[in-house]
Amino acid sequence: IRVRRALTLLINRPLLIEKLFFNEYVPLNSFYTGTIYENPNNPKNPYDPQAALKLLAEAGWSARDSQGRLVRNGQPLVVELLYASKSSEPFLTVYQDDLRKVGIGLNLRLANPETAWKLEMERRFDAMSTGWGALVFPNPETSFHSRLADQADNNNITGLKDTRIDELCDLYDKEFDQQKRAAIIREIDGIVANHHHYALGWTAPFHRIAYWNKFGQPDSYFSRVGDQSDITSLWWIDAAKQQQVE
């Protein structure tokens, strides 16, 4: 866990957001960001190479070889990172360089999407750059329950096992009070964040939508139990706007 946390602290998210993403994104610190399920006490994981080196030393990675690489028992600390799109390379190469500066080797392995997906579902990777989500509906167990940790082809892609999360998943399925259900998810969010199975990146605090301006729209896009799919399902063709577009 100290190595995982160190790798998280070595992602320079402020720099990436400023230099590569036009300051449009914000750091991601929750699996349920922007919702009532987000745990506000999750670690914020600032870019901190010195804290990372301290954690690595505690884990036994303090000696260095003639190339300046961190070694333990004569073996250098090298991680292979799997990714499926060349569009990820601008930020992955920045990360690779930052790891090199502290003595960690990061081998970037580009695979086609089909191969990357297969390796991901079989958990055959050291680390992987991917877009992933944690589910609330129908329940959180499909993402984090330990009964899935040793099975292939499911959403628990890191093989996470935690008895308290298992207990909370069982409680969630039996709880009808929405506030209590939200509290359960917030606790799960905090536990998963502190395991550091994921080095969370960044998120956009908005949705981009492009459309032909021929639609009428309700004052409020979301129904009481809906989600973003309501945005288009509640639109209708406005005859006057359609004529203007044409």
PDB file of C-alpha atoms in Angstrom:
ATOM      1  CA  ILE A   1       0.000   0.000   0.000  1.00  0.00           C
ATOM      2  CA  ARG A   2       2.924   2.359   0.620  1.00  0.00           C
ATOM      3  CA  VAL A   3       4.183   1.818  -2.924  1.00  0.00           C
ATOM      4  CA  ARG A   4       0.681   2.354  -4.346  1.00  0.00           C
ATOM      5  CA  ARG A   5       0.283   5.557  -2.351  1.00  0.00           C
ATOM      6  CA  ALA A   6       3.733   6.749  -3.413  1.00  0.00           C
ATOM      7  CA  LEU A   7       2.855   6.216  -7.077  1.00  0.00           C
ATOM      8  CA  THR A   8      -0.268   8.313  -6.481  1.00  0.00           C
ATOM      9  CA  LEU A   9       1.699  11.156  -4.887  1.00  0.00           C
ATOM     10  CA  LEU A  10       3.972  11.256  -7.928  1.00  0.00           C
ATOM     11  CA  ILE A  11       1.204  12.218 -10.358  1.00  0.00           C
ATOM     12  CA  ASN A  12       1.554  15.960 -10.892  1.00  0.00           C
ATOM     13  CA  ARG A  13      -2.117  16.650 -11.480  1.00  0.00           C
ATOM     14  CA  PRO A  14      -1.905  20.459 -11.125  1.00  0.00           C
ATOM     15  CA  LEU A  15       0.771  20.601 -13.828  1.00  0.00           C
ATOM     16  CA  LEU A  16      -1.139  18.277 -16.160  1.00  0.00           C
ATOM     17  CA  ILE A  17      -4.373  20.223 -15.697  1.00  0.00           C
ATOM     18  CA  GLU A  18      -2.612  23.533 -16.367  1.00  0.00           C
ATOM     19  CA  LYS A  19      -0.333  22.540 -19.245  1.00  0.00           C
ATOM     20  CA  LEU A  20      -2.326  19.860 -21.058  1.00  0.00           C
ATOM     21  CA  PHE A  21      -5.986  20.384 -20.155  1.00  0.00           C
ATOM     22  CA  PHE A  22      -6.340  24.192 -20.353  1.00  0.00           C
ATOM     23  CA  ASN A  23      -7.335  24.398 -16.670  1.00  0.00           C
ATOM     24  CA  GLU A  24     -10.726  22.915 -17.529  1.00  0.00           C
ATOM     25  CA  TYR A  25     -10.511  19.938 -15.172  1.00  0.00           C
ATOM     26  CA  VAL A  26     -10.181  19.520 -11.419  1.00  0.00           C
ATOM     27  CA  PRO A  27      -8.395  16.805  -9.396  1.00  0.00           C
ATOM     28  CA  LEU A  28     -10.495  13.705  -8.749  1.00  0.00           C
ATOM     29  CA  ASN A  29     -10.468  12.483  -5.142  1.00  0.00           C
ATOM     30  CA  SER A  30     -13.645  10.409  -4.958  1.00  0.00           C
ATOM     31  CA  PHE A  31     -15.274   7.560  -6.847  1.00  0.00           C
ATOM     32  CA  TYR A  32     -18.585   9.449  -6.612  1.00  0.00           C
ATOM     33  CA  THR A  33     -17.393  13.013  -7.116  1.00  0.00           C
ATOM     34  CA  GLY A  34     -19.965  15.790  -7.230  1.00  0.00           C
ATOM     35  CA  THR A  35     -22.698  13.682  -5.613  1.00  0.00           C
ATOM     36  CA  ILE A  36     -24.116  13.106  -2.123  1.00  0.00           C
ATOM     37  CA  TYR A  37     -22.071   9.890  -2.083  1.00  0.00           C
ATOM     38  CA  GLU A  38     -18.670  11.648  -2.152  1.00  0.00           C
ATOM     39  CA  ASN A  39     -16.678  11.272   1.063  1.00  0.00           C
ATOM     40  CA  PRO A  40     -15.218  14.721   1.842  1.00  0.00           C
ATOM     41  CA  ASN A  41     -12.506  13.167   4.017  1.00  0.00           C
ATOM     42  CA  ASN A  42     -10.859  11.194   1.212  1.00  0.00           C
ATOM     43  CA  PRO A  43      -7.105  11.772   0.833  1.00  0.00           C
ATOM     44  CA  LYS A  44      -6.386  14.654  -1.549  1.00  0.00           C
ATOM     45  CA  ASN A  45      -3.109  13.149  -2.829  1.00  0.00           C
ATOM     46  CA  PRO A  46      -1.113  16.281  -3.702  1.00  0.00           C
ATOM     47  CA  TYR A  47       1.966  16.006  -5.874  1.00  0.00           C
ATOM     48  CA  ASP A  48       4.661  15.377  -3.249  1.00  0.00           C
ATOM     49  CA  PRO A  49       7.847  13.567  -4.350  1.00  0.00           C
ATOM     50  CA  GLN A  50       9.453  13.830  -0.892  1.00  0.00           C
ATOM     51  CA  ALA A  51       6.482  12.183   0.815  1.00  0.00           C
ATOM     52  CA  ALA A  52       6.528   9.515  -1.892  1.00  0.00           C
ATOM     53  CA  LEU A  53      10.219   8.804  -1.326  1.00  0.00           C
ATOM     54  CA  LYS A  54       9.595   8.493   2.419  1.00  0.00           C
ATOM     55  CA  LEU A  55       6.861   5.924   1.824  1.00  0.00           C
ATOM     56  CA  LEU A  56       9.045   4.004  -0.608  1.00  0.00           C
ATOM     57  CA  ALA A  57      11.904   3.935   1.905  1.00  0.00           C
ATOM     58  CA  GLU A  58       9.529   2.566   4.554  1.00  0.00           C
ATOM     59  CA  ALA A  59       8.606  -0.177   2.079  1.00  0.00           C
ATOM     60  CA  GLY A  60      12.266  -1.094   1.578  1.00  0.00           C
ATOM     61  CA  TRP A  61      13.012   0.947  -1.551  1.00  0.00           C
ATOM     62  CA  SER A  62      15.800   3.202  -0.290  1.00  0.00           C
ATOM     63  CA  ALA A  63      19.036   1.918  -1.843  1.00  0.00           C
ATOM     64  CA  ARG A  64      20.087   3.014  -5.317  1.00  0.00           C
ATOM     65  CA  ASP A  65      22.114   1.368  -8.050  1.00  0.00           C
ATOM     66  CA  SER A  66      24.773   2.976 -10.229  1.00  0.00           C
ATOM     67  CA  GLN A  67      22.045   4.388 -12.496  1.00  0.00           C
ATOM     68  CA  GLY A  68      20.286   6.097  -9.602  1.00  0.00           C
ATOM     69  CA  ARG A  69      17.347   3.696  -9.637  1.00  0.00           C
ATOM     70  CA  LEU A  70      15.654   2.654  -6.418  1.00  0.00           C
ATOM     71  CA  VAL A  71      16.449  -0.983  -5.661  1.00  0.00           C
ATOM     72  CA  ARG A  72      15.455  -3.575  -3.087  1.00  0.00           C
ATOM     73  CA  ASN A  73      17.296  -6.882  -2.762  1.00  0.00           C
ATOM     74  CA  GLY A  74      19.235  -5.920  -5.870  1.00  0.00           C
ATOM     75  CA  GLN A  75      16.137  -5.439  -8.019  1.00  0.00           C
ATOM     76  CA  PRO A  76      15.165  -2.030  -9.456  1.00  0.00           C
ATOM     77  CA  LEU A  77      11.671  -0.666  -8.936  1.00  0.00           C
ATOM     78  CA  VAL A  78      10.069  -0.914 -12.366  1.00  0.00           C
ATOM     79  CA  VAL A  79       6.365  -0.766 -13.178  1.00  0.00           C
ATOM     80  CA  GLU A  80       4.677  -1.602 -16.481  1.00  0.00           C
ATOM     81  CA  LEU A  81       1.719   0.629 -17.286  1.00  0.00           C
ATOM     82  CA  LEU A  82      -0.799  -0.665 -19.827  1.00  0.00           C
ATOM     83  CA  TYR A  83      -2.814   1.769 -21.935  1.00  0.00           C
ATOM     84  CA  ALA A  84      -4.987   1.519 -25.024  1.00  0.00           C
ATOM     85  CA  SER A  85      -4.911   4.932 -26.693  1.00  0.00           C
ATOM     86  CA  LYS A  86      -2.036   7.040 -27.991  1.00  0.00           C
ATOM     87  CA  SER A  87      -4.012  10.095 -26.899  1.00  0.00           C
ATOM     88  CA  SER A  88      -2.974   9.184 -23.347  1.00  0.00           C
ATOM     89  CA  GLU A  89       0.716   9.516 -24.115  1.00  0.00           C
ATOM     90  CA  PRO A  90       1.102  13.274 -23.421  1.00  0.00           C
ATOM     91  CA  PHE A  91       0.226  12.849 -19.743  1.00  0.00           C
ATOM     92  CA  LEU A  92       1.680   9.349 -19.381  1.00  0.00           C
ATOM     93  CA  THR A  93       5.102  10.496 -20.592  1.00  0.00           C
ATOM     94  CA  VAL A  94       5.030  13.363 -18.069  1.00  0.00           C
ATOM     95  CA  TYR A  95       4.299  10.795 -15.359  1.00  0.00           C
ATOM     96  CA  GLN A  96       7.045   8.539 -16.697  1.00  0.00           C
ATOM     97  CA  ASP A  97       9.546  11.397 -16.482  1.00  0.00           C
ATOM     98  CA  ASP A  98       8.503  12.340 -12.942  1.00  0.00           C
ATOM     99  CA  LEU A  99       8.931   8.732 -11.818  1.00  0.00           C
ATOM    100  CA  ARG A 100      12.358   8.575 -13.473  1.00  0.00           C
ATOM    101  CA  LYS A 101      13.450  11.653 -11.510  1.00  0.00           C
ATOM    102  CA  VAL A 102      12.909   9.825  -8.195  1.00  0.00           C
ATOM    103  CA  GLY A 103      14.398   6.539  -9.407  1.00  0.00           C
ATOM    104  CA  ILE A 104      11.369   4.529 -10.574  1.00  0.00           C
ATOM    105  CA  GLY A 105      11.190   2.963 -14.022  1.00  0.00           C
ATOM    106  CA  LEU A 106       7.861   3.178 -15.823  1.00  0.00           C
ATOM    107  CA  ASN A 107       7.532   1.060 -18.946  1.00  0.00           C
ATOM    108  CA  LEU A 108       4.624   2.234 -21.087  1.00  0.00           C
ATOM    109  CA  ARG A 109       2.897  -0.583 -22.959  1.00  0.00           C
ATOM    110  CA  LEU A 110       0.473   0.384 -25.714  1.00  0.00           C
ATOM    111  CA  ALA A 111      -2.019  -2.352 -26.612  1.00  0.00           C
ATOM    112  CA  ASN A 112      -4.990  -2.328 -28.936  1.00  0.00           C
ATOM    113  CA  PRO A 113      -8.318  -1.829 -27.101  1.00  0.00           C
ATOM    114  CA  GLU A 114      -9.330  -5.488 -27.413  1.00  0.00           C
ATOM    115  CA  THR A 115      -6.064  -6.750 -25.921  1.00  0.00           C
ATOM    116  CA  ALA A 116      -6.066  -4.104 -23.188  1.00  0.00           C
ATOM    117  CA  TRP A 117      -9.641  -5.010 -22.231  1.00  0.00           C
ATOM    118  CA  LYS A 118      -8.818  -8.719 -22.075  1.00  0.00           C
ATOM    119  CA  LEU A 119      -5.754  -8.094 -19.883  1.00  0.00           C
ATOM    120  CA  GLU A 120      -7.789  -5.763 -17.670  1.00  0.00           C
ATOM    121  CA  MET A 121     -10.592  -8.272 -17.177  1.00  0.00           C
ATOM    122  CA  GLU A 122      -8.052 -10.985 -16.355  1.00  0.00           C
ATOM    123  CA  ARG A 123      -6.106  -8.627 -14.039  1.00  0.00           C
ATOM    124  CA  ARG A 124      -2.887  -9.221 -15.949  1.00  0.00           C
ATOM    125  CA  PHE A 125      -1.276  -5.814 -15.445  1.00  0.00           C
ATOM    126  CA  ASP A 126       0.964  -3.960 -13.002  1.00  0.00           C
ATOM    127  CA  ALA A 127      -0.851  -0.703 -13.566  1.00  0.00           C
ATOM    128  CA  MET A 128      -3.335   0.469 -16.152  1.00  0.00           C
ATOM    129  CA  SER A 129      -4.531   3.824 -17.435  1.00  0.00           C
ATOM    130  CA  THR A 130      -8.252   3.603 -18.057  1.00  0.00           C
ATOM    131  CA  GLY A 131     -11.554   5.351 -17.644  1.00  0.00           C
ATOM    132  CA  TRP A 132     -13.532   3.481 -15.007  1.00  0.00           C
ATOM    133  CA  GLY A 133     -16.565   4.014 -12.812  1.00  0.00           C
ATOM    134  CA  ALA A 134     -17.887   2.887  -9.443  1.00  0.00           C
ATOM    135  CA  LEU A 135     -21.532   1.875  -9.424  1.00  0.00           C
ATOM    136  CA  VAL A 136     -24.265   2.925  -6.993  1.00  0.00           C
ATOM    137  CA  PHE A 137     -27.162   1.430  -8.952  1.00  0.00           C
ATOM    138  CA  PRO A 138     -28.122  -1.312  -8.550  1.00  0.00           C
ATOM    139  CA  ASN A 139     -25.538  -1.543  -5.760  1.00  0.00           C
ATOM    140  CA  PRO A 140     -21.828  -1.014  -5.034  1.00  0.00           C
ATOM    141  CA  GLU A 141     -20.985  -4.699  -4.643  1.00  0.00           C
ATOM    142  CA  THR A 142     -20.414  -5.201  -8.381  1.00  0.00           C
ATOM    143  CA  SER A 143     -17.489  -2.798  -8.111  1.00  0.00           C
ATOM    144  CA  PHE A 144     -15.935  -3.631  -4.753  1.00  0.00           C
ATOM    145  CA  HIS A 145     -17.222  -6.845  -3.137  1.00  0.00           C
ATOM    146  CA  SER A 146     -14.531  -9.381  -2.247  1.00  0.00           C
ATOM    147  CA  ARG A 147     -16.497 -12.314  -3.709  1.00  0.00           C
ATOM    148  CA  LEU A 148     -15.554 -10.944  -7.134  1.00  0.00           C
ATOM    149  CA  ALA A 149     -11.881 -10.423  -6.319  1.00  0.00           C
ATOM    150  CA  ASP A 150     -10.723 -13.839  -7.525  1.00  0.00           C
ATOM    151  CA  GLN A 151     -13.060 -14.095 -10.516  1.00  0.00           C
ATOM    152  CA  ALA A 152     -12.305 -12.779 -13.978  1.00  0.00           C
ATOM    153  CA  ASP A 153     -14.527 -10.511 -16.062  1.00  0.00           C
ATOM    154  CA  ASN A 154     -16.129  -8.209 -13.531  1.00  0.00           C
ATOM    155  CA  ASN A 155     -15.891  -4.616 -12.312  1.00  0.00           C
ATOM    156  CA  ASN A 156     -13.646  -5.342  -9.312  1.00  0.00           C
ATOM    157  CA  ILE A 157     -10.657  -4.981 -11.598  1.00  0.00           C
ATOM    158  CA  THR A 158      -8.081  -4.545  -8.828  1.00  0.00           C
ATOM    159  CA  GLY A 159      -9.145  -7.608  -6.831  1.00  0.00           C
ATOM    160  CA  LEU A 160     -10.079  -5.462  -3.831  1.00  0.00           C
ATOM    161  CA  LYS A 161     -10.930  -7.379  -0.649  1.00  0.00           C
ATOM    162  CA  ASP A 162     -12.175  -5.627   2.478  1.00  0.00           C
ATOM    163  CA  THR A 163     -14.490  -7.177   5.071  1.00  0.00           C
ATOM    164  CA  ARG A 164     -16.023  -3.829   6.060  1.00  0.00           C
ATOM    165  CA  ILE A 165     -16.897  -3.069   2.434  1.00  0.00           C
ATOM    166  CA  ASP A 166     -18.571  -6.484   2.206  1.00  0.00           C
ATOM    167  CA  GLU A 167     -20.616  -5.671   5.318  1.00  0.00           C
ATOM    168  CA  LEU A 168     -21.611  -2.293   3.912  1.00  0.00           C
ATOM    169  CA  CYS A 169     -22.655  -3.805   0.579  1.00  0.00           C
ATOM    170  CA  ASP A 170     -24.972  -6.187   2.423  1.00  0.00           C
ATOM    171  CA  LEU A 171     -26.411  -3.314   4.490  1.00  0.00           C
ATOM    172  CA  TYR A 172     -26.943  -1.198   1.388  1.00  0.00           C
ATOM    173  CA  ASP A 173     -29.187  -3.813  -0.229  1.00  0.00           C
ATOM    174  CA  LYS A 174     -31.420  -3.931   2.863  1.00  0.00           C
ATOM    175  CA  GLU A 175     -31.620  -0.218   3.611  1.00  0.00           C
ATOM    176  CA  PHE A 176     -34.555   1.846   2.332  1.00  0.00           C
ATOM    177  CA  ASP A 177     -33.666   5.199   3.915  1.00  0.00           C
ATOM    178  CA  GLN A 178     -31.929   7.268   1.229  1.00  0.00           C
ATOM    179  CA  GLN A 179     -29.819   9.259   3.690  1.00  0.00           C
ATOM    180  CA  LYS A 180     -28.546   6.077   5.306  1.00  0.00           C
ATOM    181  CA  ARG A 181     -27.835   4.578   1.899  1.00  0.00           C
ATOM    182  CA  ALA A 182     -25.828   7.662   0.986  1.00  0.00           C
ATOM    183  CA  ALA A 183     -23.877   7.384   4.241  1.00  0.00           C
ATOM    184  CA  ILE A 184     -23.055   3.758   3.418  1.00  0.00           C
ATOM    185  CA  ILE A 185     -21.675   4.725   0.018  1.00  0.00           C
ATOM    186  CA  ARG A 186     -19.635   7.567   1.532  1.00  0.00           C
ATOM    187  CA  GLU A 187     -18.023   5.101   3.929  1.00  0.00           C
ATOM    188  CA  ILE A 188     -17.245   2.727   1.048  1.00  0.00           C
ATOM    189  CA  ASP A 189     -15.805   5.649  -0.926  1.00  0.00           C
ATOM    190  CA  GLY A 190     -13.467   6.474   1.940  1.00  0.00           C
ATOM    191  CA  ILE A 191     -12.311   2.896   2.445  1.00  0.00           C
ATOM    192  CA  VAL A 192     -11.550   2.350  -1.235  1.00  0.00           C
ATOM    193  CA  ALA A 193      -9.750   5.690  -1.508  1.00  0.00           C
ATOM    194  CA  ASN A 194      -7.492   4.801   1.430  1.00  0.00           C
ATOM    195  CA  HIS A 195      -6.565   1.435  -0.066  1.00  0.00           C
ATOM    196  CA  HIS A 196      -4.947   3.332  -2.965  1.00  0.00           C
ATOM    197  CA  HIS A 197      -5.820   0.604  -5.471  1.00  0.00           C
ATOM    198  CA  TYR A 198      -6.592   3.481  -7.822  1.00  0.00           C
ATOM    199  CA  ALA A 199      -4.512   6.585  -8.461  1.00  0.00           C
ATOM    200  CA  LEU A 200      -7.379   8.926  -9.262  1.00  0.00           C
ATOM    201  CA  GLY A 201      -6.775  11.522 -11.955  1.00  0.00           C
ATOM    202  CA  TRP A 202      -9.035  14.405 -12.866  1.00  0.00           C
ATOM    203  CA  THR A 203     -12.614  15.113 -13.785  1.00  0.00           C
ATOM    204  CA  ALA A 204     -14.634  17.708 -15.663  1.00  0.00           C
ATOM    205  CA  PRO A 205     -17.180  19.503 -13.420  1.00  0.00           C
ATOM    206  CA  PHE A 206     -19.506  19.860 -16.401  1.00  0.00           C
ATOM    207  CA  HIS A 207     -20.938  18.003 -19.399  1.00  0.00           C
ATOM    208  CA  ARG A 208     -20.273  19.038 -22.993  1.00  0.00           C
ATOM    209  CA  ILE A 209     -23.315  18.714 -25.248  1.00  0.00           C
ATOM    210  CA  ALA A 210     -23.403  19.553 -28.954  1.00  0.00           C
ATOM    211  CA  TYR A 211     -26.686  19.428 -30.864  1.00  0.00           C
ATOM    212  CA  TRP A 212     -28.638  20.942 -33.735  1.00  0.00           C
ATOM    213  CA  ASN A 213     -30.628  23.809 -32.252  1.00  0.00           C
ATOM    214  CA  LYS A 214     -34.052  22.516 -33.261  1.00  0.00           C
ATOM    215  CA  PHE A 215     -35.188  21.100 -29.916  1.00  0.00           C
ATOM    216  CA  GLY A 216     -37.501  22.256 -27.211  1.00  0.00           C
ATOM    217  CA  GLN A 217     -36.339  21.431 -23.709  1.00  0.00           C
ATOM    218  CA  PRO A 218     -37.964  21.346 -20.268  1.00  0.00           C
ATOM    219  CA  ASP A 219     -36.908  23.849 -17.623  1.00  0.00           C
ATOM    220  CA  SER A 220     -35.363  20.996 -15.627  1.00  0.00           C
ATOM    221  CA  TYR A 221     -33.617  18.185 -17.494  1.00  0.00           C
ATOM    222  CA  PHE A 222     -33.602  15.536 -14.793  1.00  0.00           C
ATOM    223  CA  SER A 223     -36.569  13.537 -13.564  1.00  0.00           C
ATOM    224  CA  ARG A 224     -36.829  12.605  -9.886  1.00  0.00           C
ATOM    225  CA  VAL A 225     -35.190   9.205 -10.379  1.00  0.00           C
ATOM    226  CA  GLY A 226     -33.322   9.843 -13.619  1.00  0.00           C
ATOM    227  CA  ASP A 227     -29.790  10.546 -14.762  1.00  0.00           C
ATOM    228  CA  GLN A 228     -28.007  12.106 -17.712  1.00  0.00           C
ATOM    229  CA  SER A 229     -29.930   9.898 -20.163  1.00  0.00           C
ATOM    230  CA  ASP A 230     -32.979  12.077 -19.407  1.00  0.00           C
ATOM    231  CA  ILE A 231     -31.333  15.025 -21.156  1.00  0.00           C
ATOM    232  CA  THR A 232     -32.192  13.814 -24.636  1.00  0.00           C
ATOM    233  CA  SER A 233     -35.158  11.570 -23.844  1.00  0.00           C
ATOM    234  CA  LEU A 234     -37.151  14.594 -22.600  1.00  0.00           C
ATOM    235  CA  TRP A 235     -36.450  16.820 -25.622  1.00  0.00           C
ATOM    236  CA  TRP A 236     -38.878  17.356 -28.466  1.00  0.00           C
ATOM    237  CA  ILE A 237     -38.710  18.828 -31.975  1.00  0.00           C
ATOM    238  CA  ASP A 238     -39.645  22.506 -32.018  1.00  0.00           C
ATOM    239  CA  ALA A 239     -41.129  23.200 -35.440  1.00  0.00           C
ATOM    240  CA  ALA A 240     -40.099  26.864 -35.547  1.00  0.00           C
ATOM    241  CA  LYS A 241     -36.510  26.114 -34.517  1.00  0.00           C
ATOM    242  CA  GLN A 242     -36.331  23.273 -37.025  1.00  0.00           C
ATOM    243  CA  GLN A 243     -37.401  25.560 -39.854  1.00  0.00           C
ATOM    244  CA  GLN A 244     -34.783  28.115 -38.815  1.00  0.00           C
ATOM    245  CA  VAL A 245     -32.051  25.457 -38.788  1.00  0.00           C
ATOM    246  CA  GLU A 246     -33.035  24.197 -42.231  1.00  0.00           C
TER     247      GLU A 246
END
